[in-house]
Amino acid sequence: MRTNETIECLQKDIVIPAIVQQKADLAFAQIRNEHVNTYRESGGKIRRKAAWVSAAAAALMLGTMSVFAAAYFPWGQGMTEQLHATETQKQFLEETQIATPVNIVTTENDITITALHTITDGRFARLAFKVEGYELDEGIEPWFEQVVVTFDDPHLHDCLLGMHFFDGFSLDSHSLTYADGTPIKERSDGSLIPRYIADDGSMEYDMLLMTDADSFIGKSIHVEFHNLGIYDSAEHQFIPDIEGVWTFDFSLDGSDQTMSYEMSEVLEGSGATVTHAEISPISLSVIYEMPRQMIEREVVEENGEISKITTTAEAPQIIGVRLKDGTLLTEIVSGGRYGYCGFLNDTYQAAFSTNHIIDPEQVDALLFIKSYPEGNEPLTEENLYIVPLH
């Protein structure tokens, strides 16, 4: 469902699904053991950090390809980590033309930025950039004063969900290491030290974009990076260092290879019925019918005080997939949006990118959150609505 009917379907201020944020909140007290990685979105305005919760299941090996296959072009390490991508999975995305190289280079004031590659399925696009020539002390966070992303298509706007310098942490929930496998260093207060500078002296800057109105594929994109410096976390401000504007113009290639399903699956006790689903190798999208129900919630204000608001109940959020071999890939959703389609109907939509690469042909069910286990225990079938795909 990618017509103009979906333009108003999705709430614009959602960066990650509430279900993932809730799970992240539970895990935050044990962050040094559970290794939940966080990042701040860069740009002129500081937004709240968004948590990326790694999947409980092992990485999916795509059975149609050799496990010894290698990707055809170099990927950014940060992008590899964000998608938990194996070499086989990289090659899968390249052969399906979802992942495509860009290789455009811009240099200003001895700082060279290279647009490496894009990963695009139509609704979502991931962009990786390499930044070279900037010297930075360990643990100091690099920052652009402003990042501008525009399109030549007027229907594509408000597309940017997140952007950040890759901090070097591995997103593998089973190891407390940097992405290169070395142990993570700690400060004297026990906080983890990020590693923004790779062994070759470069840094990686990644973006996640989403569109509700039209497909990204084949659209021309313009990206500008303004002034490089560092982010002072104590003062919550940008400290300029290198002046310059690095600009890029290229086409978002990609492939909208989705599998679509029509259904009428009731999620018992929630009031929601799943009516439509789309699965691509890098995203999940579902449509529900759900009569509006007003509920009262407690929220914490910036001053720490608790207040109550009245809002609409949310549909059980999609959280992963079940494979034909029985594997449950849970908590694999990352950036996306969800909400009612307009103010006067009961159609509810959720669309999320994934932090794992999926072979849609190997999926036989969708997983929706029903409840959370005690403490930090992993999700089990008891915590899930399992919706078979026919």
Coordinates of C-alpha atoms in Angstrom, one line a residue:
M1 CA 0.0 0.0 0.0
R2 CA 2.2 2.8 -1.3
T3 CA -0.2 5.2 -2.7
N4 CA -1.0 8.7 -1.5
E5 CA -3.5 7.1 0.9
T6 CA -0.6 6.3 3.2
I7 CA 0.8 9.8 3.5
E8 CA -1.1 10.6 6.7
C9 CA -0.9 7.1 8.1
L10 CA 2.3 7.3 10.0
Q11 CA 3.2 9.6 12.9
K12 CA 6.2 11.7 12.0
D13 CA 7.9 11.9 15.4
I14 CA 8.5 8.2 15.9
V15 CA 12.1 7.2 15.4
I16 CA 12.0 3.7 17.0
P17 CA 9.0 1.6 18.0
A18 CA 7.7 2.0 21.5
I19 CA 8.0 -1.7 22.1
V20 CA 11.7 -1.6 21.4
Q21 CA 12.1 1.4 23.6
Q22 CA 10.3 -0.3 26.5
K23 CA 12.6 -3.3 26.1
A24 CA 15.6 -1.0 25.9
D25 CA 14.5 0.8 29.1
L26 CA 14.4 -2.6 30.9
A27 CA 17.9 -3.4 29.7
F28 CA 19.4 0.0 30.3
A29 CA 20.3 -0.7 33.9
Q30 CA 22.4 -3.6 32.6
I31 CA 23.8 -1.8 29.6
R32 CA 27.4 -2.9 30.2
N33 CA 26.3 -6.5 30.2
E34 CA 23.6 -6.4 27.5
H35 CA 25.6 -4.0 25.2
V36 CA 22.7 -2.0 23.9
N37 CA 24.2 0.6 21.6
T38 CA 22.8 4.1 21.4
Y39 CA 23.3 7.0 19.1
R40 CA 22.3 10.6 18.8
E41 CA 20.9 12.0 15.6
S42 CA 23.2 14.7 14.2
G43 CA 22.2 18.1 12.8
G44 CA 21.2 21.5 13.9
K45 CA 18.8 20.3 16.5
I46 CA 19.6 17.7 19.1
R47 CA 17.1 14.9 19.4
R48 CA 16.7 12.2 22.0
K49 CA 18.8 9.2 21.7
A50 CA 17.4 6.1 20.0
A51 CA 18.2 2.6 21.2
W52 CA 19.0 -0.2 18.8
V53 CA 18.2 -3.5 20.5
S54 CA 20.1 -6.4 18.8
A55 CA 18.1 -9.5 17.9
A56 CA 18.0 -12.5 20.2
A57 CA 18.3 -15.0 17.3
A58 CA 21.5 -15.8 15.3
A59 CA 22.2 -14.2 12.0
L60 CA 20.2 -15.6 9.1
M61 CA 22.2 -17.5 6.6
L62 CA 20.5 -17.3 3.2
G63 CA 20.2 -20.9 2.0
T64 CA 20.2 -20.1 -1.7
M65 CA 23.8 -18.9 -1.7
S66 CA 27.2 -20.3 -0.9
V67 CA 28.4 -19.6 2.7
F68 CA 31.8 -18.8 1.1
A69 CA 30.5 -16.0 -1.1
A70 CA 32.0 -12.5 -0.8
A71 CA 30.4 -9.2 -1.4
Y72 CA 31.3 -7.4 -4.6
F73 CA 32.1 -4.0 -3.2
P74 CA 33.4 -2.8 0.2
W75 CA 30.7 -2.0 2.8
G76 CA 31.0 0.5 5.7
Q77 CA 31.7 -1.3 8.9
G78 CA 29.0 0.6 10.6
M79 CA 26.4 -0.4 8.1
T80 CA 27.6 -4.0 8.4
E81 CA 27.0 -3.8 12.1
Q82 CA 23.6 -2.2 11.9
L83 CA 22.3 -4.9 9.7
H84 CA 24.3 -7.8 11.4
A85 CA 25.3 -8.6 7.8
T86 CA 27.3 -11.6 6.8
E87 CA 29.3 -11.6 3.5
T88 CA 26.6 -13.9 2.1
Q89 CA 23.9 -11.5 3.0
K90 CA 25.8 -8.6 1.6
Q91 CA 26.1 -10.4 -1.7
F92 CA 22.4 -11.2 -1.6
L93 CA 21.5 -7.5 -1.3
E94 CA 24.0 -6.6 -4.1
E95 CA 22.7 -9.3 -6.5
T96 CA 19.1 -8.2 -5.8
Q97 CA 20.3 -4.5 -6.4
I98 CA 19.0 -3.4 -3.0
A99 CA 22.6 -2.5 -2.1
T100 CA 24.5 -0.4 -4.7
P101 CA 27.8 1.5 -4.7
V102 CA 28.0 5.2 -5.1
N103 CA 31.7 6.1 -4.8
I104 CA 31.5 9.9 -5.1
V105 CA 34.3 11.9 -3.4
T106 CA 34.3 15.5 -2.1
T107 CA 37.3 17.2 -0.4
E108 CA 37.3 20.5 1.5
N109 CA 40.0 21.8 3.8
D110 CA 41.9 18.5 3.7
I111 CA 38.8 16.6 4.8
T112 CA 37.6 14.0 2.3
I113 CA 34.2 12.5 2.4
T114 CA 33.2 9.6 0.2
A115 CA 29.6 8.5 -0.5
L116 CA 30.2 4.7 -0.2
H117 CA 26.9 2.9 -1.0
T118 CA 23.2 2.9 -0.5
I119 CA 20.7 0.2 0.7
T120 CA 17.3 0.9 -0.7
D121 CA 14.0 -1.1 -0.9
G122 CA 11.7 1.8 -1.9
R123 CA 10.2 2.7 1.5
F124 CA 13.6 2.8 3.4
A125 CA 17.1 3.9 2.4
R126 CA 20.4 3.6 4.2
L127 CA 23.4 5.7 3.2
A128 CA 27.0 5.2 4.2
F129 CA 29.7 7.9 4.0
K130 CA 33.4 7.6 4.8
V131 CA 35.1 10.7 6.4
E132 CA 38.9 10.9 6.1
G133 CA 41.5 13.4 7.3
Y134 CA 40.1 14.4 10.7
E135 CA 42.2 13.7 13.8
L136 CA 40.2 13.0 16.9
D137 CA 41.1 11.9 20.4
E138 CA 39.7 8.5 21.5
G139 CA 36.2 8.7 22.9
I140 CA 35.5 12.2 21.6
E141 CA 32.4 12.3 19.4
P142 CA 32.6 13.9 16.0
W143 CA 29.7 16.0 14.8
F144 CA 28.5 18.0 11.7
E145 CA 27.0 21.4 12.5
Q146 CA 24.3 20.8 9.9
V147 CA 23.3 18.0 7.5
V148 CA 20.9 18.8 4.7
V149 CA 19.1 16.1 2.7
T150 CA 16.7 17.0 -0.2
F151 CA 15.2 15.4 -3.2
D152 CA 14.1 16.6 -6.6
D153 CA 10.7 15.0 -6.1
P154 CA 8.4 17.3 -4.1
H155 CA 6.6 14.3 -2.7
L156 CA 9.7 13.3 -0.8
H157 CA 10.1 15.4 2.3
D158 CA 10.6 14.9 6.1
C159 CA 12.4 11.6 5.1
L160 CA 15.3 11.6 7.5
L161 CA 14.8 9.3 10.5
G162 CA 18.4 9.2 11.9
M163 CA 22.0 10.0 11.2
H164 CA 25.2 9.4 13.2
F165 CA 28.9 8.7 13.2
F166 CA 29.5 5.0 13.8
D167 CA 30.8 4.6 17.3
G168 CA 32.7 1.4 16.8
F169 CA 30.7 -0.8 19.1
S170 CA 29.7 -4.3 18.0
L171 CA 25.9 -4.9 18.0
D172 CA 26.4 -8.6 18.7
S173 CA 24.5 -9.1 22.0
H174 CA 26.8 -12.0 22.9
S175 CA 30.1 -10.0 23.1
L176 CA 31.3 -6.9 24.9
T177 CA 33.7 -5.8 22.1
Y178 CA 34.3 -3.3 19.4
A179 CA 33.3 -4.2 15.9
D180 CA 36.8 -5.3 15.1
G181 CA 36.6 -7.9 17.9
T182 CA 38.8 -6.1 20.5
P183 CA 37.6 -5.6 24.1
I184 CA 35.7 -2.4 24.8
K185 CA 37.6 0.1 26.9
E186 CA 36.0 1.8 29.9
R187 CA 36.4 5.2 31.5
S188 CA 37.1 5.5 35.2
D189 CA 33.4 5.9 35.9
G190 CA 32.7 2.6 34.2
S191 CA 31.2 4.2 31.0
L192 CA 32.1 2.6 27.7
I193 CA 34.5 4.5 25.4
P194 CA 33.3 4.7 21.8
R195 CA 35.8 4.2 18.9
Y196 CA 34.9 6.6 16.1
I197 CA 38.2 6.3 14.3
A198 CA 38.9 3.1 12.4
D199 CA 42.3 1.4 12.0
D200 CA 42.8 3.3 8.7
G201 CA 42.1 6.6 10.4
S202 CA 38.7 7.1 8.8
M203 CA 35.3 7.5 10.3
E204 CA 31.9 6.4 9.0
Y205 CA 28.7 8.5 8.9
D206 CA 25.4 6.6 8.3
M207 CA 21.9 7.8 7.5
L208 CA 18.5 6.1 7.7
L209 CA 15.7 7.6 5.5
M210 CA 12.0 6.7 5.1
T211 CA 9.2 7.8 2.8
D212 CA 5.5 7.4 3.2
A213 CA 4.5 9.1 -0.1
D214 CA 6.5 7.4 -2.9
S215 CA 9.3 5.1 -3.6
F216 CA 12.9 6.2 -3.2
I217 CA 14.1 4.1 -6.1
G218 CA 15.5 6.1 -9.0
K219 CA 15.1 9.4 -7.2
S220 CA 17.8 12.0 -7.2
I221 CA 19.1 12.9 -3.7
H222 CA 21.2 15.9 -2.6
V223 CA 23.2 15.7 0.6
E224 CA 25.2 18.5 2.3
F225 CA 27.5 18.3 5.3
H226 CA 28.3 21.7 6.9
N227 CA 31.3 22.3 9.2
L228 CA 33.0 19.4 11.1
G229 CA 33.8 19.5 14.8
I230 CA 32.9 17.7 18.0
Y231 CA 29.9 17.3 20.3
D232 CA 30.4 18.5 23.9
S233 CA 28.1 16.1 25.8
A234 CA 28.6 18.1 29.0
E235 CA 27.4 21.3 27.5
H236 CA 25.1 19.7 24.9
Q237 CA 26.6 21.8 22.1
F238 CA 28.6 21.6 18.9
I239 CA 32.1 22.9 19.0
P240 CA 33.3 23.9 15.4
D241 CA 36.7 22.9 14.1
I242 CA 36.8 22.5 10.3
E243 CA 34.8 24.9 8.1
G244 CA 33.5 23.6 4.8
V245 CA 30.5 22.3 2.9
W246 CA 30.7 18.8 1.4
T247 CA 28.0 18.2 -1.2
F248 CA 26.8 15.1 -3.0
D249 CA 24.3 14.5 -5.8
F250 CA 23.4 11.0 -6.9
S251 CA 20.5 8.6 -7.7
L252 CA 19.1 6.2 -5.1
D253 CA 19.2 2.9 -6.9
G254 CA 17.6 -0.1 -5.3
S255 CA 15.0 -2.7 -5.7
D256 CA 11.5 -2.9 -4.3
Q257 CA 11.4 -6.7 -4.0
T258 CA 8.7 -7.2 -1.5
M259 CA 6.3 -10.0 -0.8
S260 CA 2.8 -8.9 0.0
Y261 CA 0.0 -10.7 1.9
E262 CA -3.7 -10.0 2.4
M263 CA -5.2 -11.5 5.5
S264 CA -7.7 -11.1 8.3
E265 CA -5.8 -12.2 11.5
V266 CA -7.3 -11.2 14.8
L267 CA -4.8 -10.4 17.6
E268 CA -7.0 -11.6 20.4
G269 CA -7.5 -9.2 23.3
S270 CA -6.0 -6.2 21.5
G271 CA -8.9 -5.1 19.3
A272 CA -6.6 -5.2 16.3
T273 CA -6.9 -7.3 13.1
V274 CA -4.0 -7.5 10.7
T275 CA -5.2 -7.1 7.2
H276 CA -2.1 -6.5 5.0
A277 CA 1.7 -7.2 5.3
E278 CA 4.8 -6.5 3.2
I279 CA 8.2 -8.0 3.7
S280 CA 11.4 -6.9 2.1
P281 CA 15.0 -8.0 2.9
I282 CA 15.4 -4.8 5.0
S283 CA 11.9 -3.8 6.2
L284 CA 8.5 -4.9 7.5
S285 CA 5.2 -3.1 7.0
V286 CA 1.7 -4.0 8.2
I287 CA -1.8 -2.6 8.2
Y288 CA -4.4 -3.2 10.9
E289 CA -8.0 -2.4 11.4
M290 CA -8.4 -1.3 15.0
P291 CA -11.3 0.7 16.4
R292 CA -9.9 3.7 18.4
Q293 CA -9.8 3.4 22.1
M294 CA -8.8 6.3 24.3
I295 CA -6.5 5.5 27.3
E296 CA -4.8 7.5 30.0
R297 CA -1.0 7.3 30.3
E298 CA 1.6 8.7 32.6
V299 CA 4.5 10.6 31.1
V300 CA 7.7 12.0 32.6
E301 CA 8.2 15.7 32.0
E302 CA 11.6 17.3 31.4
N303 CA 11.6 18.5 35.0
G304 CA 11.1 15.0 36.2
E305 CA 7.5 15.4 37.2
I306 CA 4.9 12.8 36.2
S307 CA 1.8 13.9 34.4
K308 CA -1.1 12.1 32.7
I309 CA -2.2 12.4 29.1
T310 CA -5.1 10.9 27.2
T311 CA -4.2 9.3 23.9
T312 CA -5.3 6.4 21.6
A313 CA -4.3 2.9 22.4
E314 CA -1.6 1.4 20.1
A315 CA -1.9 -1.8 18.1
P316 CA 0.5 -4.6 19.1
Q317 CA 3.6 -3.8 17.2
I318 CA 5.4 -6.1 14.8
I319 CA 8.7 -7.2 16.3
G320 CA 10.1 -9.8 14.0
V321 CA 9.5 -12.9 11.8
R322 CA 9.5 -16.7 12.1
L323 CA 11.4 -18.6 9.4
K324 CA 10.3 -21.8 7.8
D325 CA 12.9 -23.7 9.8
G326 CA 11.2 -22.5 13.0
T327 CA 13.8 -19.8 13.9
L328 CA 12.2 -16.8 15.7
L329 CA 13.9 -13.5 14.7
T330 CA 12.7 -11.2 17.4
E331 CA 13.4 -7.5 18.2
I332 CA 14.8 -7.0 14.7
V333 CA 12.8 -3.8 14.0
S334 CA 14.7 -0.4 14.1
G335 CA 13.8 3.0 12.7
G336 CA 10.2 3.5 11.5
R337 CA 6.8 5.0 12.1
Y338 CA 3.4 3.9 13.2
G339 CA -0.1 5.3 13.8
Y340 CA -3.6 5.8 12.5
C341 CA -4.2 6.8 8.9
G342 CA -5.8 10.1 9.5
F343 CA -8.2 11.2 12.3
L344 CA -11.5 9.8 11.2
N345 CA -10.8 6.1 10.4
D346 CA -9.7 3.0 12.2
T347 CA -6.9 2.0 9.8
Y348 CA -3.6 1.7 11.6
Q349 CA -0.2 1.2 9.9
A350 CA 3.3 0.3 11.1
A351 CA 6.4 0.3 8.9
F352 CA 9.9 -0.3 10.2
S353 CA 13.3 -1.0 8.8
T354 CA 15.1 -4.0 10.2
N355 CA 18.5 -4.5 11.8
H356 CA 18.8 -7.9 10.2
I357 CA 18.7 -9.0 6.5
I358 CA 15.8 -11.3 5.7
D359 CA 15.1 -13.6 2.9
P360 CA 11.3 -13.0 2.4
E361 CA 10.9 -16.3 0.8
Q362 CA 12.1 -18.0 4.0
V363 CA 9.5 -16.2 6.3
D364 CA 6.4 -18.2 7.2
A365 CA 4.9 -16.0 10.0
L366 CA 5.0 -12.5 11.5
L367 CA 5.6 -11.8 15.2
F368 CA 3.8 -9.2 17.2
I369 CA 4.4 -8.3 20.8
K370 CA 1.8 -9.6 23.3
S371 CA 3.6 -9.2 26.6
Y372 CA 7.1 -8.8 28.1
P373 CA 8.9 -11.4 30.2
E374 CA 10.1 -10.7 33.7
G375 CA 13.3 -8.7 33.9
N376 CA 15.6 -9.1 31.0
E377 CA 14.7 -12.5 29.9
P378 CA 14.4 -13.1 26.1
L379 CA 11.0 -13.1 24.4
T380 CA 9.4 -16.5 23.9
E381 CA 6.3 -17.7 22.0
E382 CA 4.2 -17.0 25.1
N383 CA 5.1 -13.3 24.6
L384 CA 4.1 -13.2 21.0
Y385 CA 1.2 -13.1 18.6
I386 CA 2.3 -15.4 15.8
V387 CA 0.5 -14.6 12.5
P388 CA 1.1 -17.3 9.8
L389 CA 1.6 -16.3 6.2
H390 CA -0.3 -18.2 3.5

